[in-house]
JSON list of C-alpha atoms in Angstrom, two decimals:
[
{"chain": "A", "resi": 182, "resn": "MET", "atom": "CA", "xyz": [172.12, 243.40, 59.83]},
{"chain": "A", "resi": 183, "resn": "SER", "atom": "CA", "xyz": [169.79, 240.57, 61.20]},
{"chain": "A", "resi": 184, "resn": "ARG", "atom": "CA", "xyz": [166.39, 241.12, 62.81]},
{"chain": "A", "resi": 185, "resn": "ASP", "atom": "CA", "xyz": [165.80, 239.93, 66.47]},
{"chain": "A", "resi": 186, "resn": "THR", "atom": "CA", "xyz": [162.83, 238.27, 66.85]},
{"chain": "A", "resi": 187, "resn": "GLY", "atom": "CA", "xyz": [162.63, 238.27, 70.69]},
{"chain": "A", "resi": 188, "resn": "THR", "atom": "CA", "xyz": [163.78, 234.79, 70.96]},
{"chain": "A", "resi": 189, "resn": "GLY", "atom": "CA", "xyz": [167.67, 235.58, 70.14]},
{"chain": "A", "resi": 190, "resn": "ARG", "atom": "CA", "xyz": [167.21, 233.77, 66.84]},
{"chain": "A", "resi": 191, "resn": "ARG", "atom": "CA", "xyz": [167.03, 235.38, 63.26]},
{"chain": "A", "resi": 192, "resn": "PRO", "atom": "CA", "xyz": [163.67, 234.98, 61.49]},
{"chain": "A", "resi": 193, "resn": "GLY", "atom": "CA", "xyz": [163.44, 231.21, 60.01]},
{"chain": "A", "resi": 194, "resn": "ALA", "atom": "CA", "xyz": [166.58, 230.11, 62.40]},
{"chain": "A", "resi": 195, "resn": "ALA", "atom": "CA", "xyz": [166.21, 226.51, 63.51]},
{"chain": "A", "resi": 196, "resn": "SER", "atom": "CA", "xyz": [165.95, 226.50, 67.45]},
{"chain": "A", "resi": 197, "resn": "SER", "atom": "CA", "xyz": [168.60, 224.57, 69.39]},
{"chain": "A", "resi": 198, "resn": "ASP", "atom": "CA", "xyz": [166.13, 222.02, 70.52]},
{"chain": "A", "resi": 199, "resn": "ALA", "atom": "CA", "xyz": [164.77, 221.28, 67.00]},
{"chain": "A", "resi": 200, "resn": "PHE", "atom": "CA", "xyz": [165.22, 217.85, 65.28]},
{"chain": "A", "resi": 201, "resn": "HIS", "atom": "CA", "xyz": [168.55, 216.97, 63.97]},
{"chain": "A", "resi": 202, "resn": "PRO", "atom": "CA", "xyz": [168.65, 213.81, 61.64]},
{"chain": "A", "resi": 203, "resn": "THR", "atom": "CA", "xyz": [171.45, 211.57, 61.26]},
{"chain": "A", "resi": 204, "resn": "VAL", "atom": "CA", "xyz": [173.66, 212.07, 58.57]},
{"chain": "A", "resi": 205, "resn": "ALA", "atom": "CA", "xyz": [172.48, 210.94, 55.60]},
{"chain": "A", "resi": 206, "resn": "GLN", "atom": "CA", "xyz": [174.29, 208.59, 53.38]},
{"chain": "A", "resi": 207, "resn": "ILE", "atom": "CA", "xyz": [174.25, 208.12, 49.95]},
{"chain": "A", "resi": 208, "resn": "GLU", "atom": "CA", "xyz": [171.98, 205.05, 49.07]},
{"chain": "A", "resi": 209, "resn": "HIS", "atom": "CA", "xyz": [171.98, 205.19, 45.11]},
{"chain": "A", "resi": 210, "resn": "ILE", "atom": "CA", "xyz": [172.77, 207.44, 42.22]},
{"chain": "A", "resi": 211, "resn": "ALA", "atom": "CA", "xyz": [170.84, 207.31, 38.89]},
{"chain": "A", "resi": 212, "resn": "LEU", "atom": "CA", "xyz": [172.01, 207.81, 35.63]},
{"chain": "A", "resi": 213, "resn": "ALA", "atom": "CA", "xyz": [170.22, 207.86, 32.11]},
{"chain": "A", "resi": 214, "resn": "THR", "atom": "CA", "xyz": [172.03, 206.65, 29.60]},
{"chain": "A", "resi": 215, "resn": "ASN", "atom": "CA", "xyz": [171.71, 205.72, 25.78]},
{"chain": "A", "resi": 216, "resn": "ASP", "atom": "CA", "xyz": [173.58, 202.45, 26.46]},
{"chain": "A", "resi": 217, "resn": "VAL", "atom": "CA", "xyz": [173.53, 200.45, 29.61]},
{"chain": "A", "resi": 218, "resn": "GLU", "atom": "CA", "xyz": [175.87, 197.85, 28.68]},
{"chain": "A", "resi": 219, "resn": "CYS", "atom": "CA", "xyz": [178.58, 200.25, 27.65]},
{"chain": "A", "resi": 220, "resn": "LEU", "atom": "CA", "xyz": [178.29, 202.44, 31.00]},
{"chain": "A", "resi": 221, "resn": "CYS", "atom": "CA", "xyz": [178.05, 199.34, 32.84]},
{"chain": "A", "resi": 222, "resn": "ASP", "atom": "CA", "xyz": [181.30, 198.32, 31.19]},
{"chain": "A", "resi": 223, "resn": "PHE", "atom": "CA", "xyz": [182.86, 201.57, 32.01]},
{"chain": "A", "resi": 224, "resn": "TYR", "atom": "CA", "xyz": [181.98, 201.86, 35.69]},
{"chain": "A", "resi": 225, "resn": "GLN", "atom": "CA", "xyz": [183.06, 197.89, 36.37]},
{"chain": "A", "resi": 226, "resn": "GLN", "atom": "CA", "xyz": [186.77, 199.33, 35.91]},
{"chain": "A", "resi": 227, "resn": "LEU", "atom": "CA", "xyz": [185.92, 201.41, 38.77]},
{"chain": "A", "resi": 228, "resn": "GLY", "atom": "CA", "xyz": [185.66, 198.14, 40.95]},
{"chain": "A", "resi": 229, "resn": "ALA", "atom": "CA", "xyz": [181.45, 197.76, 41.05]},
{"chain": "A", "resi": 230, "resn": "THR", "atom": "CA", "xyz": [180.20, 194.60, 40.86]},
{"chain": "A", "resi": 231, "resn": "ALA", "atom": "CA", "xyz": [177.12, 194.73, 38.52]},
{"chain": "A", "resi": 232, "resn": "SER", "atom": "CA", "xyz": [173.99, 193.09, 38.18]},
{"chain": "A", "resi": 233, "resn": "PRO", "atom": "CA", "xyz": [172.92, 191.76, 34.72]},
{"chain": "A", "resi": 234, "resn": "PRO", "atom": "CA", "xyz": [171.37, 194.34, 32.68]},
{"chain": "A", "resi": 235, "resn": "SER", "atom": "CA", "xyz": [167.29, 193.74, 32.57]},
{"chain": "A", "resi": 236, "resn": "THR", "atom": "CA", "xyz": [164.24, 195.02, 31.11]},
{"chain": "A", "resi": 237, "resn": "ASP", "atom": "CA", "xyz": [160.77, 195.97, 32.63]},
{"chain": "A", "resi": 238, "resn": "PRO", "atom": "CA", "xyz": [158.34, 194.30, 30.62]},
{"chain": "A", "resi": 239, "resn": "ASP", "atom": "CA", "xyz": [155.68, 196.99, 31.24]},
{"chain": "A", "resi": 240, "resn": "THR", "atom": "CA", "xyz": [157.67, 200.06, 30.47]},
{"chain": "A", "resi": 241, "resn": "GLY", "atom": "CA", "xyz": [160.59, 198.83, 28.38]},
{"chain": "A", "resi": 242, "resn": "LEU", "atom": "CA", "xyz": [163.20, 200.70, 30.92]},
{"chain": "A", "resi": 243, "resn": "ARG", "atom": "CA", "xyz": [166.39, 198.75, 30.77]},
{"chain": "A", "resi": 244, "resn": "LYS", "atom": "CA", "xyz": [168.21, 199.15, 33.91]},
{"chain": "A", "resi": 245, "resn": "CYS", "atom": "CA", "xyz": [171.72, 197.69, 35.53]},
{"chain": "A", "resi": 246, "resn": "VAL", "atom": "CA", "xyz": [172.60, 198.27, 38.86]},
{"chain": "A", "resi": 247, "resn": "LEU", "atom": "CA", "xyz": [176.49, 198.53, 40.13]},
{"chain": "A", "resi": 248, "resn": "ASP", "atom": "CA", "xyz": [177.11, 198.18, 43.72]},
{"chain": "A", "resi": 249, "resn": "PHE", "atom": "CA", "xyz": [180.31, 200.25, 45.13]},
{"chain": "A", "resi": 250, "resn": "CYS", "atom": "CA", "xyz": [180.96, 198.74, 48.72]},
{"chain": "A", "resi": 251, "resn": "GLY", "atom": "CA", "xyz": [176.92, 199.26, 49.41]},
{"chain": "A", "resi": 252, "resn": "VAL", "atom": "CA", "xyz": [176.38, 202.54, 47.42]},
{"chain": "A", "resi": 253, "resn": "ARG", "atom": "CA", "xyz": [174.47, 201.50, 44.25]},
{"chain": "A", "resi": 254, "resn": "LEU", "atom": "CA", "xyz": [174.80, 203.14, 40.74]},
{"chain": "A", "resi": 255, "resn": "GLU", "atom": "CA", "xyz": [171.54, 202.75, 39.06]},
{"chain": "A", "resi": 256, "resn": "LEU", "atom": "CA", "xyz": [172.03, 203.06, 35.08]},
{"chain": "A", "resi": 257, "resn": "PHE", "atom": "CA", "xyz": [168.47, 203.51, 33.05]},
{"chain": "A", "resi": 258, "resn": "GLU", "atom": "CA", "xyz": [168.36, 203.44, 29.39]},
{"chain": "A", "resi": 259, "resn": "ARG", "atom": "CA", "xyz": [165.25, 204.60, 27.94]},
{"chain": "A", "resi": 260, "resn": "PRO", "atom": "CA", "xyz": [163.11, 202.79, 25.36]},
{"chain": "A", "resi": 261, "resn": "GLY", "atom": "CA", "xyz": [163.41, 204.36, 21.51]},
{"chain": "A", "resi": 262, "resn": "GLY", "atom": "CA", "xyz": [166.77, 204.82, 21.19]},
{"chain": "A", "resi": 263, "resn": "ARG", "atom": "CA", "xyz": [168.87, 207.80, 20.80]},
{"chain": "A", "resi": 264, "resn": "GLU", "atom": "CA", "xyz": [167.24, 210.65, 22.36]},
{"chain": "A", "resi": 265, "resn": "SER", "atom": "CA", "xyz": [169.58, 212.97, 24.87]},
{"chain": "A", "resi": 266, "resn": "ALA", "atom": "CA", "xyz": [169.38, 210.62, 28.29]},
{"chain": "A", "resi": 267, "resn": "ALA", "atom": "CA", "xyz": [171.80, 212.34, 30.46]},
{"chain": "A", "resi": 268, "resn": "GLY", "atom": "CA", "xyz": [170.67, 216.26, 30.18]},
{"chain": "A", "resi": 269, "resn": "GLY", "atom": "CA", "xyz": [173.85, 217.77, 31.69]},
{"chain": "A", "resi": 270, "resn": "ALA", "atom": "CA", "xyz": [172.73, 217.84, 35.18]},
{"chain": "A", "resi": 271, "resn": "LEU", "atom": "CA", "xyz": [175.29, 216.06, 36.76]},
{"chain": "A", "resi": 272, "resn": "MET", "atom": "CA", "xyz": [178.29, 217.80, 38.02]},
{"chain": "A", "resi": 273, "resn": "HIS", "atom": "CA", "xyz": [180.50, 214.68, 38.69]},
{"chain": "A", "resi": 274, "resn": "LEU", "atom": "CA", "xyz": [180.95, 211.31, 40.73]},
{"chain": "A", "resi": 275, "resn": "GLY", "atom": "CA", "xyz": [183.83, 211.28, 42.71]},
{"chain": "A", "resi": 276, "resn": "PHE", "atom": "CA", "xyz": [185.30, 208.03, 43.55]},
{"chain": "A", "resi": 277, "resn": "ALA", "atom": "CA", "xyz": [188.13, 207.65, 46.40]},
{"chain": "A", "resi": 278, "resn": "LEU", "atom": "CA", "xyz": [190.38, 205.18, 45.21]},
{"chain": "A", "resi": 279, "resn": "GLY", "atom": "CA", "xyz": [193.01, 205.25, 48.39]},
{"chain": "A", "resi": 280, "resn": "SER", "atom": "CA", "xyz": [196.31, 206.03, 46.82]},
{"chain": "A", "resi": 281, "resn": "ALA", "atom": "CA", "xyz": [198.13, 208.46, 44.09]},
{"chain": "A", "resi": 282, "resn": "ASP", "atom": "CA", "xyz": [199.21, 205.38, 42.52]},
{"chain": "A", "resi": 283, "resn": "ALA", "atom": "CA", "xyz": [195.66, 204.23, 42.29]},
{"chain": "A", "resi": 284, "resn": "VAL", "atom": "CA", "xyz": [194.84, 207.24, 40.80]},
{"chain": "A", "resi": 285, "resn": "ASP", "atom": "CA", "xyz": [197.45, 207.09, 38.37]},
{"chain": "A", "resi": 286, "resn": "GLU", "atom": "CA", "xyz": [196.78, 203.46, 37.39]},
{"chain": "A", "resi": 287, "resn": "LEU", "atom": "CA", "xyz": [192.99, 204.01, 36.82]},
{"chain": "A", "resi": 288, "resn": "SER", "atom": "CA", "xyz": [193.32, 207.14, 34.86]},
{"chain": "A", "resi": 289, "resn": "HIS", "atom": "CA", "xyz": [196.28, 205.42, 32.61]},
{"chain": "A", "resi": 290, "resn": "ALA", "atom": "CA", "xyz": [193.79, 202.21, 32.15]},
{"chain": "A", "resi": 291, "resn": "ILE", "atom": "CA", "xyz": [190.65, 204.56, 31.23]},
{"chain": "A", "resi": 292, "resn": "ALA", "atom": "CA", "xyz": [192.84, 206.31, 28.73]},
{"chain": "A", "resi": 293, "resn": "THR", "atom": "CA", "xyz": [193.98, 203.05, 27.37]},
{"chain": "A", "resi": 294, "resn": "ALA", "atom": "CA", "xyz": [190.45, 201.93, 27.03]},
{"chain": "A", "resi": 295, "resn": "GLY", "atom": "CA", "xyz": [189.68, 204.76, 24.89]},
{"chain": "A", "resi": 296, "resn": "HIS", "atom": "CA", "xyz": [187.89, 207.33, 27.34]},
{"chain": "A", "resi": 297, "resn": "ARG", "atom": "CA", "xyz": [188.84, 210.76, 27.67]},
{"chain": "A", "resi": 298, "resn": "VAL", "atom": "CA", "xyz": [191.17, 212.03, 30.44]},
{"chain": "A", "resi": 299, "resn": "LEU", "atom": "CA", "xyz": [189.87, 215.66, 30.84]},
{"chain": "A", "resi": 300, "resn": "GLU", "atom": "CA", "xyz": [192.55, 216.23, 33.62]},
{"chain": "A", "resi": 301, "resn": "PRO", "atom": "CA", "xyz": [195.24, 214.05, 34.19]},
{"chain": "A", "resi": 302, "resn": "PRO", "atom": "CA", "xyz": [196.48, 212.97, 37.89]},
{"chain": "A", "resi": 303, "resn": "HIS", "atom": "CA", "xyz": [197.79, 216.09, 39.71]},
{"chain": "A", "resi": 304, "resn": "ARG", "atom": "CA", "xyz": [197.80, 217.98, 42.80]},
{"chain": "A", "resi": 305, "resn": "THR", "atom": "CA", "xyz": [195.35, 220.71, 43.25]},
{"chain": "A", "resi": 306, "resn": "GLY", "atom": "CA", "xyz": [194.45, 223.19, 45.89]},
{"chain": "A", "resi": 307, "resn": "GLU", "atom": "CA", "xyz": [196.02, 224.45, 49.15]},
{"chain": "A", "resi": 308, "resn": "LEU", "atom": "CA", "xyz": [195.92, 220.97, 50.63]},
{"chain": "A", "resi": 309, "resn": "GLY", "atom": "CA", "xyz": [197.45, 219.50, 47.61]},
{"chain": "A", "resi": 310, "resn": "ARG", "atom": "CA", "xyz": [194.55, 216.91, 47.00]},
{"chain": "A", "resi": 311, "resn": "TYR", "atom": "CA", "xyz": [195.56, 214.25, 44.30]},
{"chain": "A", "resi": 312, "resn": "GLU", "atom": "CA", "xyz": [192.81, 213.73, 41.56]},
{"chain": "A", "resi": 313, "resn": "SER", "atom": "CA", "xyz": [192.33, 213.31, 37.78]},
{"chain": "A", "resi": 314, "resn": "VAL", "atom": "CA", "xyz": [188.95, 213.82, 36.08]},
{"chain": "A", "resi": 315, "resn": "VAL", "atom": "CA", "xyz": [187.78, 211.73, 33.21]},
{"chain": "A", "resi": 316, "resn": "LEU", "atom": "CA", "xyz": [184.89, 211.13, 31.48]},
{"chain": "A", "resi": 317, "resn": "ASP", "atom": "CA", "xyz": [182.41, 208.10, 31.38]},
{"chain": "A", "resi": 318, "resn": "PRO", "atom": "CA", "xyz": [181.05, 207.15, 28.04]},
{"chain": "A", "resi": 319, "resn": "ASP", "atom": "CA", "xyz": [177.90, 209.71, 28.13]},
{"chain": "A", "resi": 320, "resn": "GLY", "atom": "CA", "xyz": [180.55, 212.51, 29.08]},
{"chain": "A", "resi": 321, "resn": "ASN", "atom": "CA", "xyz": [179.71, 212.47, 33.03]},
{"chain": "A", "resi": 322, "resn": "ARG", "atom": "CA", "xyz": [182.82, 213.82, 34.47]},
{"chain": "A", "resi": 323, "resn": "ILE", "atom": "CA", "xyz": [184.43, 211.21, 37.08]},
{"chain": "A", "resi": 324, "resn": "LYS", "atom": "CA", "xyz": [186.69, 212.83, 39.57]},
{"chain": "A", "resi": 325, "resn": "LEU", "atom": "CA", "xyz": [189.23, 210.22, 40.60]},
{"chain": "A", "resi": 326, "resn": "THR", "atom": "CA", "xyz": [190.80, 210.72, 44.18]},
{"chain": "A", "resi": 327, "resn": "VAL", "atom": "CA", "xyz": [193.16, 209.55, 46.95]}
]
């Protein structure tokens, strides 16, 4: 049962004349890693253009930026080696490839390169979406879809 506030709205509900921002676009995603070069190589298989890895002279933080048609994936390697970088917070990254054949081909190429394919290409859900799920070298889930 919702409580009326005398304005016809529930408490906390936005008014119809409230500011509505434009839809946000993903500008970048940042991932922590223990091996910038390895992760950079993996994401280049997905078609990214990569900047050369660099190191911040003040912090020692290593970084590589990959561009996917205007959306940047920033990879950061902490100084000091093999501490847990990723932390398991990422659910997955999704990449639309445009066709079922492209999903098949890239899934195969990733497996051939020695990376784990969790879910081979398959149809899923009521709408029959075609996808596969692979793991990057740090264990992040990557969903490849049409």
